[in-house]
Amino acid sequence: MKHIAELCGVSVATVSKIVNRKDDDVKEETRLRVLKTVEEEGYFINTLARSMKTKNTKTLGLIVPDIKNAYYTDTSRGAEDMAVRKGYTLFLCNTDDSINKEISYLVKLMEKQVDGIIIIASMERDVEMEELLKINVPFAVLNSSTNYKDYAVKVQVDNYKGMYEGVEHLLGLGHKKIMYLQGETRLSFGEERFRGYKDALEKHGIAYDDNLVATTTFNVEGAYGYLRENGLVPETTAIMCGNDLMALGVLNWAKEECIDVPGDLSIIGYDDTIFSVISSPKITTVNQHCHLVGEILVKELLEKIDSEDFTQRMIPVASHLVVRESTGKPMIH
């Protein structure tokens, strides 16, 4: 740093601020000149030496259930963007919805001495294993009812409101028999969405019918396979889906059965991922602000780490319905 400072005509303190990403009060011209000189001189930061001195590795772990699911892809991208902005490296771990892999990754990340971990929980849970594991670094969770003790940050998307708005939209169009094709989960967001579905029906005087609720996997194959095998309950005119992938599965099935969407069947997805806008018709869905959620998880966790205040904090995130082409008034037969 002394050598770079001499070459650039600045103080060692200024170089230190720039290479450690604490340069908010440094002119952009100076910052770029220092970084260019660092590169030209072939210097790089010795992260091992720095971590031994500061007890900080500038690394975070991010655990996701299924990176192929666009919801987790978008959330991971938001987390990575924020981590890079803050001068951190993010290690991504994919659990395939397995609690064993989730816990294995948690142990490995702690062994790597990451500064913090973000856990987007797998669908599979094991209360005993979770309660026995001691996570010795600050960690954040998303939407989950995991049994890990003492999280620092929890980001909670309003799943109840998203489902409620979706059902209310369909009821407002005149639909009476609305199916809910939900995904398999033991996590709290599943209960919240189910409650939103039932409450919206009740508010509008529609009796809940258990035959209109079905459970399958959170993917195209699950929704498509269920409908191919079971079809629709007679007079069903609309389907709420657990995510956009399931909505795509319903759309594929409808096309095979020559069912017009939205003329004969309205479909609503969940998540507002890329799949909802590249499909034909474009899918009405619930926006959960995936990218923003990833940013918030990292930002809030780093603030906790920097302040060394690990009292639990919960950050609510609103959801809202995005109306596109897959919903409309039911046809009168």
GROMACS .gro file of C-alpha atoms in nm:
model
  333
    1MET     CA    1   0.000   0.000   0.000
    2LYS     CA    2   0.290   0.235   0.071
    3HIS     CA    3   0.430   0.169  -0.277
    4ILE     CA    4   0.094   0.233  -0.444
    5ALA     CA    5   0.043   0.548  -0.237
    6GLU     CA    6   0.378   0.685  -0.356
    7LEU     CA    7   0.303   0.604  -0.721
    8CYS     CA    8  -0.041   0.769  -0.704
    9GLY     CA    9   0.055   1.065  -0.486
   10VAL     CA   10  -0.201   0.982  -0.218
   11SER     CA   11  -0.183   0.873   0.144
   12VAL     CA   12  -0.154   0.511   0.258
   13ALA     CA   13  -0.485   0.562   0.439
   14THR     CA   14  -0.654   0.649   0.109
   15VAL     CA   15  -0.517   0.336  -0.059
   16SER     CA   16  -0.633   0.130   0.238
   17LYS     CA   17  -0.986   0.271   0.209
   18ILE     CA   18  -1.001   0.193  -0.161
   19VAL     CA   19  -0.872  -0.166  -0.152
   20ASN     CA   20  -1.096  -0.244   0.145
   21ARG     CA   21  -1.406  -0.097  -0.025
   22LYS     CA   22  -1.454   0.170   0.241
   23ASP     CA   23  -1.405   0.458  -0.002
   24ASP     CA   24  -1.735   0.647   0.004
   25ASP     CA   25  -1.549   0.971   0.082
   26VAL     CA   26  -1.284   0.920  -0.189
   27LYS     CA   27  -1.316   1.092  -0.527
   28GLU     CA   28  -1.404   0.856  -0.812
   29GLU     CA   29  -1.106   0.975  -1.016
   30THR     CA   30  -0.868   0.889  -0.729
   31ARG     CA   31  -1.034   0.552  -0.670
   32LEU     CA   32  -1.000   0.450  -1.035
   33ARG     CA   33  -0.638   0.569  -1.052
   34VAL     CA   34  -0.541   0.366  -0.744
   35LEU     CA   35  -0.720   0.051  -0.865
   36LYS     CA   36  -0.556   0.080  -1.208
   37THR     CA   37  -0.212   0.118  -1.047
   38VAL     CA   38  -0.276  -0.183  -0.822
   39GLU     CA   39  -0.357  -0.390  -1.132
   40GLU     CA   40  -0.064  -0.261  -1.335
   41GLU     CA   41   0.180  -0.336  -1.052
   42GLY     CA   42   0.044  -0.690  -1.020
   43TYR     CA   43  -0.069  -0.658  -0.658
   44PHE     CA   44  -0.358  -0.851  -0.507
   45ILE     CA   45  -0.507  -0.865  -0.159
   46ASN     CA   46  -0.371  -1.140   0.065
   47THR     CA   47  -0.707  -1.247   0.206
   48LEU     CA   48  -0.552  -1.504   0.439
   49ALA     CA   49  -0.324  -1.247   0.601
   50ARG     CA   50  -0.607  -0.996   0.622
   51SER     CA   51  -0.847  -1.244   0.779
   52MET     CA   52  -0.586  -1.341   1.041
   53LYS     CA   53  -0.552  -0.975   1.135
   54THR     CA   54  -0.914  -0.863   1.112
   55LYS     CA   55  -1.091  -1.195   1.193
   56ASN     CA   56  -1.291  -1.123   0.878
   57THR     CA   57  -1.272  -1.336   0.560
   58LYS     CA   58  -1.498  -1.118   0.342
   59THR     CA   59  -1.692  -1.430   0.244
   60LEU     CA   60  -2.056  -1.534   0.285
   61GLY     CA   61  -2.235  -1.861   0.227
   62LEU     CA   62  -2.570  -1.884   0.047
   63ILE     CA   63  -2.769  -2.207   0.074
   64VAL     CA   64  -3.056  -2.260  -0.173
   65PRO     CA   65  -3.286  -2.559  -0.232
   66ASP     CA   66  -3.281  -2.575  -0.614
   67ILE     CA   67  -3.086  -2.332  -0.832
   68LYS     CA   68  -3.281  -2.453  -1.139
   69ASN     CA   69  -3.592  -2.290  -0.993
   70ALA     CA   70  -3.593  -1.933  -1.128
   71TYR     CA   71  -3.719  -1.798  -0.794
   72TYR     CA   72  -3.397  -1.911  -0.624
   73THR     CA   73  -3.189  -1.806  -0.927
   74ASP     CA   74  -3.323  -1.450  -0.909
   75THR     CA   75  -3.284  -1.435  -0.530
   76SER     CA   76  -2.928  -1.567  -0.554
   77ARG     CA   77  -2.843  -1.307  -0.815
   78GLY     CA   78  -2.970  -1.031  -0.589
   79ALA     CA   79  -2.763  -1.168  -0.302
   80GLU     CA   80  -2.453  -1.191  -0.518
   81ASP     CA   81  -2.495  -0.839  -0.657
   82MET     CA   82  -2.517  -0.695  -0.305
   83ALA     CA   83  -2.227  -0.905  -0.177
   84VAL     CA   84  -2.000  -0.787  -0.459
   85ARG     CA   85  -2.111  -0.427  -0.400
   86LYS     CA   86  -2.003  -0.466  -0.037
   87GLY     CA   87  -1.669  -0.626  -0.125
   88TYR     CA   88  -1.767  -0.983  -0.033
   89THR     CA   89  -1.741  -1.316  -0.213
   90LEU     CA   90  -2.049  -1.540  -0.205
   91PHE     CA   91  -2.025  -1.920  -0.194
   92LEU     CA   92  -2.338  -2.079  -0.345
   93CYS     CA   93  -2.453  -2.418  -0.214
   94ASN     CA   94  -2.741  -2.613  -0.375
   95THR     CA   95  -2.916  -2.865  -0.148
   96ASP     CA   96  -3.159  -3.035  -0.390
   97ASP     CA   97  -3.421  -2.984  -0.115
   98SER     CA   98  -3.232  -3.225   0.114
   99ILE     CA   99  -3.196  -3.146   0.485
  100ASN     CA  100  -2.886  -3.367   0.501
  101LYS     CA  101  -2.715  -3.166   0.227
  102GLU     CA  102  -2.829  -2.842   0.390
  103ILE     CA  103  -2.670  -2.931   0.723
  104SER     CA  104  -2.358  -3.068   0.554
  105TYR     CA  105  -2.311  -2.737   0.373
  106LEU     CA  106  -2.367  -2.541   0.694
  107VAL     CA  107  -2.088  -2.738   0.862
  108LYS     CA  108  -1.853  -2.693   0.565
  109LEU     CA  109  -1.919  -2.318   0.545
  110MET     CA  110  -1.843  -2.282   0.916
  111GLU     CA  111  -1.521  -2.478   0.864
  112LYS     CA  112  -1.430  -2.232   0.588
  113GLN     CA  113  -1.482  -1.954   0.845
  114VAL     CA  114  -1.727  -1.751   0.636
  115ASP     CA  115  -1.841  -1.431   0.805
  116GLY     CA  116  -2.210  -1.514   0.770
  117ILE     CA  117  -2.457  -1.753   0.608
  118ILE     CA  118  -2.789  -1.702   0.431
  119ILE     CA  119  -3.022  -2.002   0.454
  120ILE     CA  120  -3.310  -2.049   0.211
  121ALA     CA  121  -3.442  -2.368   0.364
  122SER     CA  122  -3.498  -2.695   0.181
  123MET     CA  123  -3.851  -2.836   0.180
  124GLU     CA  124  -3.735  -3.141   0.375
  125ARG     CA  125  -3.693  -3.070   0.748
  126ASP     CA  126  -3.567  -3.261   1.052
  127VAL     CA  127  -3.639  -3.091   1.386
  128GLU     CA  128  -3.390  -3.298   1.586
  129MET     CA  129  -3.099  -3.245   1.344
  130GLU     CA  130  -3.168  -2.874   1.319
  131GLU     CA  131  -3.193  -2.817   1.694
  132LEU     CA  132  -2.870  -3.009   1.758
  133LEU     CA  133  -2.667  -2.805   1.509
  134LYS     CA  134  -2.494  -2.502   1.657
  135ILE     CA  135  -2.441  -2.237   1.391
  136ASN     CA  136  -2.152  -2.031   1.526
  137VAL     CA  137  -2.165  -1.748   1.271
  138PRO     CA  138  -2.439  -1.487   1.216
  139PHE     CA  139  -2.701  -1.616   0.975
  140ALA     CA  140  -3.012  -1.496   0.794
  141VAL     CA  141  -3.318  -1.694   0.688
  142LEU     CA  142  -3.589  -1.637   0.428
  143ASN     CA  143  -3.959  -1.710   0.488
  144SER     CA  144  -3.880  -2.021   0.687
  145SER     CA  145  -3.989  -2.192   1.002
  146THR     CA  146  -3.658  -2.373   1.045
  147ASN     CA  147  -3.552  -2.494   1.386
  148TYR     CA  148  -3.202  -2.345   1.382
  149LYS     CA  149  -3.151  -2.133   1.689
  150ASP     CA  150  -3.074  -1.763   1.708
  151TYR     CA  151  -3.088  -1.631   1.352
  152ALA     CA  152  -2.971  -1.270   1.321
  153VAL     CA  153  -3.200  -1.169   1.033
  154LYS     CA  154  -3.527  -1.303   0.894
  155VAL     CA  155  -3.677  -1.167   0.573
  156GLN     CA  156  -4.048  -1.244   0.555
  157VAL     CA  157  -4.235  -1.204   0.225
  158ASP     CA  158  -4.611  -1.160   0.267
  159ASN     CA  159  -4.725  -1.493   0.122
  160TYR     CA  160  -5.072  -1.459   0.270
  161LYS     CA  161  -5.140  -1.130   0.090
  162GLY     CA  162  -5.008  -1.260  -0.241
  163MET     CA  163  -5.237  -1.561  -0.243
  164TYR     CA  164  -5.534  -1.359  -0.112
  165GLU     CA  165  -5.496  -1.102  -0.391
  166GLY     CA  166  -5.470  -1.375  -0.654
  167VAL     CA  167  -5.790  -1.548  -0.544
  168GLU     CA  168  -5.971  -1.216  -0.504
  169HIS     CA  169  -5.870  -1.121  -0.859
  170LEU     CA  170  -6.026  -1.443  -0.991
  171LEU     CA  171  -6.342  -1.395  -0.785
  172GLY     CA  172  -6.371  -1.041  -0.916
  173LEU     CA  173  -6.365  -1.177  -1.272
  174GLY     CA  174  -6.659  -1.403  -1.185
  175HIS     CA  175  -6.492  -1.736  -1.112
  176LYS     CA  176  -6.664  -1.953  -0.851
  177LYS     CA  177  -6.475  -2.283  -0.864
  178ILE     CA  178  -6.107  -2.203  -0.812
  179MET     CA  179  -5.858  -2.487  -0.773
  180TYR     CA  180  -5.544  -2.444  -0.564
  181LEU     CA  181  -5.255  -2.655  -0.693
  182GLN     CA  182  -5.003  -2.619  -0.413
  183GLY     CA  183  -4.646  -2.738  -0.385
  184GLU     CA  184  -4.520  -2.988  -0.130
  185THR     CA  185  -4.364  -2.806   0.165
  186ARG     CA  186  -4.332  -2.825   0.543
  187LEU     CA  187  -4.235  -2.460   0.562
  188SER     CA  188  -4.453  -2.180   0.696
  189PHE     CA  189  -4.508  -2.004   0.363
  190GLY     CA  190  -4.720  -2.300   0.249
  191GLU     CA  191  -4.955  -2.257   0.545
  192GLU     CA  192  -4.974  -1.881   0.487
  193ARG     CA  193  -5.071  -1.920   0.122
  194PHE     CA  194  -5.331  -2.185   0.203
  195ARG     CA  195  -5.482  -1.955   0.463
  196GLY     CA  196  -5.490  -1.670   0.210
  197TYR     CA  197  -5.673  -1.895  -0.037
  198LYS     CA  198  -5.939  -2.001   0.217
  199ASP     CA  199  -5.989  -1.653   0.364
  200ALA     CA  200  -6.041  -1.492   0.023
  201LEU     CA  201  -6.308  -1.750  -0.064
  202GLU     CA  202  -6.478  -1.704   0.273
  203LYS     CA  203  -6.484  -1.325   0.242
  204HIS     CA  204  -6.673  -1.353  -0.086
  205GLY     CA  205  -6.917  -1.616   0.039
  206ILE     CA  206  -6.766  -1.913  -0.146
  207ALA     CA  207  -6.761  -2.237   0.054
  208TYR     CA  208  -6.423  -2.405   0.084
  209ASP     CA  209  -6.410  -2.736  -0.106
  210ASP     CA  210  -6.132  -2.976  -0.012
  211ASN     CA  211  -6.165  -3.145  -0.353
  212LEU     CA  212  -6.035  -2.829  -0.518
  213VAL     CA  213  -5.701  -2.838  -0.334
  214ALA     CA  214  -5.426  -3.070  -0.460
  215THR     CA  215  -5.058  -3.107  -0.371
  216THR     CA  216  -4.769  -3.189  -0.602
  217THR     CA  217  -4.405  -3.090  -0.659
  218PHE     CA  218  -4.299  -2.730  -0.723
  219ASN     CA  219  -4.218  -2.784  -1.092
  220VAL     CA  220  -4.362  -2.816  -1.442
  221GLU     CA  221  -4.367  -3.196  -1.429
  222GLY     CA  222  -4.557  -3.208  -1.099
  223ALA     CA  223  -4.845  -2.986  -1.210
  224TYR     CA  224  -4.863  -3.134  -1.560
  225GLY     CA  225  -4.851  -3.491  -1.427
  226TYR     CA  226  -5.120  -3.429  -1.168
  227LEU     CA  227  -5.367  -3.286  -1.420
  228ARG     CA  228  -5.286  -3.549  -1.681
  229GLU     CA  229  -5.373  -3.820  -1.428
  230ASN     CA  230  -5.663  -3.653  -1.246
  231GLY     CA  231  -5.800  -3.377  -1.468
  232LEU     CA  232  -6.015  -3.098  -1.323
  233VAL     CA  233  -6.306  -3.112  -1.084
  234PRO     CA  234  -6.617  -3.043  -1.300
  235GLU     CA  235  -6.698  -2.673  -1.349
  236THR     CA  236  -6.352  -2.559  -1.237
  237THR     CA  237  -6.270  -2.240  -1.429
  238ALA     CA  238  -5.949  -2.118  -1.263
  239ILE     CA  239  -5.632  -2.251  -1.095
  240MET     CA  240  -5.402  -2.082  -0.842
  241CYS     CA  241  -5.054  -2.239  -0.866
  242GLY     CA  242  -4.776  -2.265  -0.609
  243ASN     CA  243  -4.521  -2.109  -0.845
  244ASP     CA  244  -4.465  -2.007  -1.208
  245LEU     CA  245  -4.318  -2.345  -1.302
  246MET     CA  246  -4.637  -2.517  -1.189
  247ALA     CA  247  -4.839  -2.262  -1.385
  248LEU     CA  248  -4.635  -2.355  -1.694
  249GLY     CA  249  -4.719  -2.720  -1.632
  250VAL     CA  250  -5.090  -2.635  -1.617
  251LEU     CA  251  -5.057  -2.429  -1.935
  252ASN     CA  252  -4.888  -2.720  -2.118
  253TRP     CA  253  -5.161  -2.959  -2.006
  254ALA     CA  254  -5.434  -2.717  -2.114
  255LYS     CA  255  -5.283  -2.684  -2.462
  256GLU     CA  256  -5.271  -3.063  -2.501
  257GLU     CA  257  -5.635  -3.087  -2.395
  258CYS     CA  258  -5.735  -2.801  -2.632
  259ILE     CA  259  -5.849  -2.595  -2.332
  260ASP     CA  260  -5.835  -2.225  -2.409
  261VAL     CA  261  -5.647  -2.003  -2.161
  262PRO     CA  262  -5.798  -1.777  -2.037
  263GLY     CA  263  -6.128  -1.843  -2.217
  264ASP     CA  264  -6.197  -2.184  -2.062
  265LEU     CA  265  -5.944  -2.178  -1.779
  266SER     CA  266  -5.768  -1.891  -1.598
  267ILE     CA  267  -5.425  -1.958  -1.446
  268ILE     CA  268  -5.226  -1.766  -1.185
  269GLY     CA  269  -4.864  -1.844  -1.097
  270TYR     CA  270  -4.646  -1.729  -0.810
  271ASP     CA  271  -4.300  -1.560  -0.799
  272ASP     CA  272  -4.306  -1.344  -1.118
  273THR     CA  273  -4.001  -1.510  -1.272
  274ILE     CA  274  -3.884  -1.496  -1.633
  275PHE     CA  275  -4.110  -1.793  -1.714
  276SER     CA  276  -4.422  -1.583  -1.657
  277VAL     CA  277  -4.333  -1.345  -1.942
  278ILE     CA  278  -4.185  -1.585  -2.200
  279SER     CA  279  -4.489  -1.816  -2.198
  280SER     CA  280  -4.785  -1.784  -2.431
  281PRO     CA  281  -5.010  -1.648  -2.299
  282LYS     CA  282  -4.807  -1.448  -2.049
  283ILE     CA  283  -4.891  -1.563  -1.697
  284THR     CA  284  -5.066  -1.357  -1.432
  285THR     CA  285  -4.857  -1.409  -1.118
  286VAL     CA  286  -4.764  -1.283  -0.772
  287ASN     CA  287  -4.446  -1.074  -0.760
  288GLN     CA  288  -4.226  -1.155  -0.457
  289HIS     CA  289  -3.943  -0.916  -0.546
  290CYS     CA  290  -3.693  -1.203  -0.568
  291HIS     CA  291  -3.386  -0.997  -0.662
  292LEU     CA  292  -3.461  -0.734  -0.397
  293VAL     CA  293  -3.507  -1.004  -0.132
  294GLY     CA  294  -3.159  -1.141  -0.209
  295GLU     CA  295  -3.012  -0.792  -0.174
  296ILE     CA  296  -3.190  -0.733   0.157
  297LEU     CA  297  -3.072  -1.065   0.303
  298VAL     CA  298  -2.707  -0.977   0.238
  299LYS     CA  299  -2.733  -0.609   0.329
  300GLU     CA  300  -2.908  -0.673   0.662
  301LEU     CA  301  -2.679  -0.961   0.755
  302LEU     CA  302  -2.366  -0.754   0.686
  303GLU     CA  303  -2.504  -0.469   0.897
  304LYS     CA  304  -2.546  -0.715   1.184
  305ILE     CA  305  -2.192  -0.846   1.134
  306ASP     CA  306  -2.042  -0.495   1.123
  307SER     CA  307  -2.234  -0.378   1.430
  308GLU     CA  308  -2.180  -0.704   1.623
  309ASP     CA  309  -2.540  -0.667   1.736
  310PHE     CA  310  -2.704  -1.004   1.677
  311THR     CA  311  -3.043  -0.938   1.830
  312GLN     CA  312  -3.297  -1.092   1.596
  313ARG     CA  313  -3.443  -0.868   1.330
  314MET     CA  314  -3.739  -0.941   1.101
  315ILE     CA  315  -3.779  -0.748   0.775
  316PRO     CA  316  -4.119  -0.770   0.601
  317VAL     CA  317  -4.140  -0.757   0.221
  318ALA     CA  318  -4.471  -0.694   0.045
  319SER     CA  319  -4.596  -0.901  -0.249
  320HIS     CA  320  -4.838  -0.793  -0.519
  321LEU     CA  321  -5.035  -0.938  -0.808
  322VAL     CA  322  -4.916  -0.878  -1.166
  323VAL     CA  323  -5.205  -0.920  -1.411
  324ARG     CA  324  -5.110  -1.048  -1.758
  325GLU     CA  325  -5.283  -1.261  -2.021
  326SER     CA  326  -5.364  -1.591  -1.847
  327THR     CA  327  -5.666  -1.466  -1.652
  328GLY     CA  328  -6.004  -1.348  -1.775
  329LYS     CA  329  -6.376  -1.376  -1.718
  330PRO     CA  330  -6.511  -1.732  -1.727
  331MET     CA  331  -6.706  -1.822  -2.043
  332ILE     CA  332  -7.077  -1.881  -1.990
  333HIS     CA  333  -7.176  -2.227  -2.115
   0.00000   0.00000   0.00000
